[in-house]
């Protein structure tokens, strides 16, 4: 994907956060959420990925700083989840998810251990991604970027071109 040119007042950033769903979401609810996110992200020039596990979300967003800061405020007010915790916010030179308006995977603890080796994080009593810190976030982002899950269940993925 060709990135839109950035003016001097714009900065490309990556932002990641975790949150807890207000209820355990059904497959249909998650698909609807993804459809809305992909549509809105395409319009805003946002790329990223979303993981869902045990009623918790882990999301990575890439885009213009001003756009993502405004979106993060809106995300914090969304009633579909609570305990929104920002893990990373940093400038990036290039997008790591340039082919994804929103890559997605519904994961289990076993998936995460197998693909990331994050046993120290997953051997805890908190649900899902609750209690995660930035280094764990980096490991998850890296695993997703490397496509480790994409060949296991391609029905959960939908390539969306942003061109």
mmCIF file of N, CA and C in Angstrom, residues 34-108:
data_model
loop_
_atom_site.group_PDB
_atom_site.id
_atom_site.type_symbol
_atom_site.label_atom_id
_atom_site.label_comp_id
_atom_site.label_asym_id
_atom_site.label_seq_id
_atom_site.Cartn_x
_atom_site.Cartn_y
_atom_site.Cartn_z
ATOM 1 N N UNK A 34 -15.657 -5.615 13.472
ATOM 2 C CA UNK A 34 -14.583 -5.580 12.475
ATOM 3 C C UNK A 34 -15.016 -4.874 11.204
ATOM 4 N N UNK A 35 -16.217 -5.153 10.750
ATOM 5 C CA UNK A 35 -16.730 -4.512 9.540
ATOM 6 C C UNK A 35 -16.744 -2.993 9.713
ATOM 7 N N UNK A 36 -17.270 -2.534 10.851
ATOM 8 C CA UNK A 36 -17.318 -1.094 11.123
ATOM 9 C C UNK A 36 -15.914 -0.507 11.217
ATOM 10 N N UNK A 37 -15.022 -1.198 11.934
ATOM 11 C CA UNK A 37 -13.656 -0.702 12.110
ATOM 12 C C UNK A 37 -12.935 -0.605 10.773
ATOM 13 N N UNK A 38 -13.058 -1.632 9.960
ATOM 14 C CA UNK A 38 -12.384 -1.626 8.662
ATOM 15 C C UNK A 38 -12.884 -0.508 7.773
ATOM 16 N N UNK A 39 -14.186 -0.306 7.767
ATOM 17 C CA UNK A 39 -14.772 0.762 6.957
ATOM 18 C C UNK A 39 -14.279 2.136 7.434
ATOM 19 N N UNK A 40 -14.364 2.372 8.748
ATOM 20 C CA UNK A 40 -13.927 3.660 9.305
ATOM 21 C C UNK A 40 -12.429 3.862 9.154
ATOM 22 N N UNK A 41 -11.643 2.810 9.374
ATOM 23 C CA UNK A 41 -10.198 2.928 9.258
ATOM 24 C C UNK A 41 -9.775 3.256 7.837
ATOM 25 N N UNK A 42 -10.437 2.644 6.882
ATOM 26 C CA UNK A 42 -10.130 2.925 5.479
ATOM 27 C C UNK A 42 -10.316 4.417 5.187
ATOM 28 N N UNK A 43 -11.411 4.984 5.675
ATOM 29 C CA UNK A 43 -11.695 6.410 5.457
ATOM 30 C C UNK A 43 -10.668 7.318 6.128
ATOM 31 N N UNK A 44 -10.136 6.892 7.271
ATOM 32 C CA UNK A 44 -9.218 7.722 8.055
ATOM 33 C C UNK A 44 -7.740 7.443 7.773
ATOM 34 N N UNK A 45 -7.454 6.481 6.901
ATOM 35 C CA UNK A 45 -6.060 6.142 6.617
ATOM 36 C C UNK A 45 -5.381 5.408 7.767
ATOM 37 N N UNK A 46 -6.162 4.601 8.492
ATOM 38 C CA UNK A 46 -5.646 3.862 9.650
ATOM 39 C C UNK A 46 -5.462 2.394 9.264
ATOM 40 N N UNK A 47 -4.353 1.819 9.705
ATOM 41 C CA UNK A 47 -4.109 0.395 9.546
ATOM 42 C C UNK A 47 -3.897 -0.195 10.934
ATOM 43 N N UNK A 48 -3.931 -1.530 11.036
ATOM 44 C CA UNK A 48 -3.693 -2.125 12.341
ATOM 45 C C UNK A 48 -4.168 -3.548 12.463
ATOM 46 N N UNK A 49 -4.292 -3.986 13.704
ATOM 47 C CA UNK A 49 -4.721 -5.347 14.007
ATOM 48 C C UNK A 49 -5.457 -5.390 15.322
ATOM 49 N N UNK A 50 -6.262 -6.441 15.487
ATOM 50 C CA UNK A 50 -7.064 -6.623 16.686
ATOM 51 C C UNK A 50 -7.016 -8.089 17.080
ATOM 52 N N UNK A 51 -6.746 -8.337 18.359
ATOM 53 C CA UNK A 51 -6.834 -9.683 18.914
ATOM 54 C C UNK A 51 -7.922 -9.667 19.981
ATOM 55 N N UNK A 52 -8.654 -10.769 20.085
ATOM 56 C CA UNK A 52 -9.701 -10.916 21.100
ATOM 57 C C UNK A 52 -9.460 -12.233 21.820
ATOM 58 N N UNK A 53 -9.402 -12.178 23.156
ATOM 59 C CA UNK A 53 -9.186 -13.380 23.956
ATOM 60 C C UNK A 53 -9.882 -13.228 25.299
ATOM 61 N N UNK A 54 -10.686 -14.212 25.644
ATOM 62 C CA UNK A 54 -11.319 -14.276 26.961
ATOM 63 C C UNK A 54 -12.012 -12.972 27.350
ATOM 64 N N UNK A 55 -12.702 -12.363 26.398
ATOM 65 C CA UNK A 55 -13.431 -11.137 26.693
ATOM 66 C C UNK A 55 -12.574 -9.889 26.754
ATOM 67 N N UNK A 56 -11.355 -9.961 26.257
ATOM 68 C CA UNK A 56 -10.443 -8.805 26.261
ATOM 69 C C UNK A 56 -9.937 -8.531 24.853
ATOM 70 N N UNK A 57 -9.630 -7.261 24.608
ATOM 71 C CA UNK A 57 -9.106 -6.831 23.322
ATOM 72 C C UNK A 57 -7.655 -6.383 23.455
ATOM 73 N N UNK A 58 -6.893 -6.606 22.406
ATOM 74 C CA UNK A 58 -5.575 -6.020 22.225
ATOM 75 C C UNK A 58 -5.595 -5.447 20.820
ATOM 76 N N UNK A 59 -5.361 -4.142 20.707
ATOM 77 C CA UNK A 59 -5.450 -3.508 19.402
ATOM 78 C C UNK A 59 -4.214 -2.672 19.127
ATOM 79 N N UNK A 60 -3.821 -2.656 17.860
ATOM 80 C CA UNK A 60 -2.740 -1.809 17.366
ATOM 81 C C UNK A 60 -3.316 -0.961 16.250
ATOM 82 N N UNK A 61 -3.047 0.329 16.307
ATOM 83 C CA UNK A 61 -3.498 1.261 15.280
ATOM 84 C C UNK A 61 -2.285 2.023 14.754
ATOM 85 N N UNK A 62 -2.257 2.250 13.439
ATOM 86 C CA UNK A 62 -1.201 3.040 12.816
ATOM 87 C C UNK A 62 -1.860 4.129 11.986
ATOM 88 N N UNK A 63 -1.333 5.336 12.090
ATOM 89 C CA UNK A 63 -1.882 6.431 11.305
ATOM 90 C C UNK A 63 -1.343 7.758 11.781
ATOM 91 N N UNK A 64 -1.964 8.808 11.295
ATOM 92 C CA UNK A 64 -1.595 10.174 11.657
ATOM 93 C C UNK A 64 -1.843 10.403 13.149
ATOM 94 N N UNK A 65 -0.896 11.031 13.820
ATOM 95 C CA UNK A 65 -1.006 11.257 15.269
ATOM 96 C C UNK A 65 -2.318 11.944 15.644
ATOM 97 N N UNK A 66 -2.678 13.013 14.973
ATOM 98 C CA UNK A 66 -3.898 13.747 15.327
ATOM 99 C C UNK A 66 -5.136 12.869 15.167
ATOM 100 N N UNK A 67 -5.182 12.088 14.104
ATOM 101 C CA UNK A 67 -6.321 11.194 13.857
ATOM 102 C C UNK A 67 -6.407 10.139 14.955
ATOM 103 N N UNK A 68 -5.262 9.528 15.305
ATOM 104 C CA UNK A 68 -5.277 8.472 16.325
ATOM 105 C C UNK A 68 -5.547 9.013 17.720
ATOM 106 N N UNK A 69 -5.066 10.205 18.023
ATOM 107 C CA UNK A 69 -5.366 10.773 19.343
ATOM 108 C C UNK A 69 -6.855 11.021 19.495
ATOM 109 N N UNK A 70 -7.494 11.525 18.450
ATOM 110 C CA UNK A 70 -8.943 11.739 18.483
ATOM 111 C C UNK A 70 -9.682 10.408 18.580
ATOM 112 N N UNK A 71 -9.232 9.426 17.800
ATOM 113 C CA UNK A 71 -9.866 8.107 17.832
ATOM 114 C C UNK A 71 -9.703 7.452 19.195
ATOM 115 N N UNK A 72 -8.544 7.583 19.817
ATOM 116 C CA UNK A 72 -8.321 6.952 21.120
ATOM 117 C C UNK A 72 -9.270 7.524 22.182
ATOM 118 N N UNK A 73 -9.554 8.792 22.112
ATOM 119 C CA UNK A 73 -10.532 9.394 23.032
ATOM 120 C C UNK A 73 -11.903 8.754 22.803
ATOM 121 N N UNK A 74 -12.282 8.595 21.536
ATOM 122 C CA UNK A 74 -13.564 7.967 21.196
ATOM 123 C C UNK A 74 -13.598 6.512 21.659
ATOM 124 N N UNK A 75 -12.489 5.797 21.481
ATOM 125 C CA UNK A 75 -12.394 4.401 21.924
ATOM 126 C C UNK A 75 -12.618 4.319 23.432
ATOM 127 N N UNK A 76 -12.034 5.238 24.165
ATOM 128 C CA UNK A 76 -12.188 5.250 25.620
ATOM 129 C C UNK A 76 -13.614 5.474 26.087
ATOM 130 N N UNK A 77 -14.442 6.062 25.228
ATOM 131 C CA UNK A 77 -15.838 6.334 25.567
ATOM 132 C C UNK A 77 -16.802 5.271 25.042
ATOM 133 N N UNK A 78 -16.291 4.328 24.271
ATOM 134 C CA UNK A 78 -17.118 3.285 23.666
ATOM 135 C C UNK A 78 -17.628 2.342 24.761
ATOM 136 N N UNK A 79 -18.925 2.148 24.834
ATOM 137 C CA UNK A 79 -19.556 1.336 25.881
ATOM 138 C C UNK A 79 -19.368 -0.168 25.680
ATOM 139 N N UNK A 80 -18.808 -0.584 24.534
ATOM 140 C CA UNK A 80 -18.597 -2.010 24.293
ATOM 141 C C UNK A 80 -17.428 -2.570 25.088
ATOM 142 N N UNK A 81 -16.660 -1.677 25.731
ATOM 143 C CA UNK A 81 -15.537 -2.137 26.543
ATOM 144 C C UNK A 81 -15.193 -1.100 27.610
ATOM 145 N N UNK A 82 -14.320 -1.483 28.542
ATOM 146 C CA UNK A 82 -13.899 -0.596 29.633
ATOM 147 C C UNK A 82 -12.456 -0.947 29.994
ATOM 148 N N UNK A 83 -11.910 -0.254 30.967
ATOM 149 C CA UNK A 83 -10.507 -0.445 31.374
ATOM 150 C C UNK A 83 -9.567 -0.381 30.166
ATOM 151 N N UNK A 84 -9.721 0.680 29.376
ATOM 152 C CA UNK A 84 -8.862 0.894 28.211
ATOM 153 C C UNK A 84 -7.515 1.395 28.720
ATOM 154 N N UNK A 85 -6.449 0.645 28.405
ATOM 155 C CA UNK A 85 -5.106 0.988 28.884
ATOM 156 C C UNK A 85 -4.160 1.083 27.696
ATOM 157 N N UNK A 86 -3.590 2.265 27.506
ATOM 158 C CA UNK A 86 -2.628 2.465 26.424
ATOM 159 C C UNK A 86 -1.305 1.818 26.816
ATOM 160 N N UNK A 87 -0.775 0.982 25.915
ATOM 161 C CA UNK A 87 0.488 0.294 26.160
ATOM 162 C C UNK A 87 1.652 0.951 25.428
ATOM 163 N N UNK A 88 1.423 1.344 24.192
ATOM 164 C CA UNK A 88 2.470 1.941 23.369
ATOM 165 C C UNK A 88 1.898 3.104 22.573
ATOM 166 N N UNK A 89 2.667 4.139 22.430
ATOM 167 C CA UNK A 89 2.365 5.217 21.497
ATOM 168 C C UNK A 89 3.711 5.776 21.083
ATOM 169 N N UNK A 90 4.062 5.543 19.815
ATOM 170 C CA UNK A 90 5.383 5.951 19.374
ATOM 171 C C UNK A 90 5.401 6.258 17.889
ATOM 172 N N UNK A 91 6.283 7.175 17.498
ATOM 173 C CA UNK A 91 6.420 7.486 16.073
ATOM 174 C C UNK A 91 6.983 6.279 15.325
ATOM 175 N N UNK A 92 6.546 6.111 14.098
ATOM 176 C CA UNK A 92 7.067 5.048 13.242
ATOM 177 C C UNK A 92 7.418 5.652 11.886
ATOM 178 N N UNK A 93 8.388 5.051 11.235
ATOM 179 C CA UNK A 93 8.790 5.517 9.906
ATOM 180 C C UNK A 93 7.896 4.907 8.824
ATOM 181 N N UNK A 94 7.535 3.635 9.009
ATOM 182 C CA UNK A 94 6.677 2.952 8.044
ATOM 183 C C UNK A 94 5.652 2.115 8.803
ATOM 184 N N UNK A 95 4.590 1.801 8.130
ATOM 185 C CA UNK A 95 3.529 0.990 8.730
ATOM 186 C C UNK A 95 3.932 -0.481 8.750
ATOM 187 N N UNK A 96 3.594 -1.150 9.828
ATOM 188 C CA UNK A 96 3.826 -2.585 9.926
ATOM 189 C C UNK A 96 2.632 -3.384 9.448
ATOM 190 N N UNK A 97 1.465 -2.722 9.312
ATOM 191 C CA UNK A 97 0.227 -3.392 8.906
ATOM 192 C C UNK A 97 -0.371 -2.693 7.686
ATOM 193 N N UNK A 98 0.481 -2.312 6.747
ATOM 194 C CA UNK A 98 0.017 -1.505 5.624
ATOM 195 C C UNK A 98 -1.014 -2.196 4.743
ATOM 196 N N UNK A 99 -1.097 -3.511 4.776
ATOM 197 C CA UNK A 99 -2.092 -4.228 3.970
ATOM 198 C C UNK A 99 -3.384 -4.495 4.738
ATOM 199 N N UNK A 100 -3.468 -4.061 5.994
ATOM 200 C CA UNK A 100 -4.619 -4.380 6.834
ATOM 201 C C UNK A 100 -5.293 -3.109 7.340
ATOM 202 N N UNK A 101 -6.561 -2.901 6.957
ATOM 203 C CA UNK A 101 -7.294 -1.832 7.621
ATOM 204 C C UNK A 101 -7.609 -2.273 9.042
ATOM 205 N N UNK A 102 -7.701 -3.599 9.243
ATOM 206 C CA UNK A 102 -7.804 -4.167 10.580
ATOM 207 C C UNK A 102 -7.654 -5.678 10.482
ATOM 208 N N UNK A 103 -6.434 -6.165 10.674
ATOM 209 C CA UNK A 103 -6.211 -7.603 10.754
ATOM 210 C C UNK A 103 -6.852 -8.100 12.038
ATOM 211 N N UNK A 104 -7.294 -9.353 12.055
ATOM 212 C CA UNK A 104 -8.038 -9.836 13.221
ATOM 213 C C UNK A 104 -7.728 -11.303 13.498
ATOM 214 N N UNK A 105 -7.750 -11.621 14.782
ATOM 215 C CA UNK A 105 -7.663 -13.020 15.202
ATOM 216 C C UNK A 105 -8.314 -13.162 16.571
ATOM 217 N N UNK A 106 -9.172 -14.167 16.704
ATOM 218 C CA UNK A 106 -9.727 -14.568 18.001
ATOM 219 C C UNK A 106 -8.763 -15.630 18.503
ATOM 220 N N UNK A 107 -8.036 -15.342 19.582
ATOM 221 C CA UNK A 107 -6.957 -16.222 20.030
ATOM 222 C C UNK A 107 -7.279 -16.876 21.369
ATOM 223 N N UNK A 108 -6.535 -17.929 21.659
ATOM 224 C CA UNK A 108 -6.597 -18.588 22.954
ATOM 225 C C UNK A 108 -5.235 -18.424 23.626
#
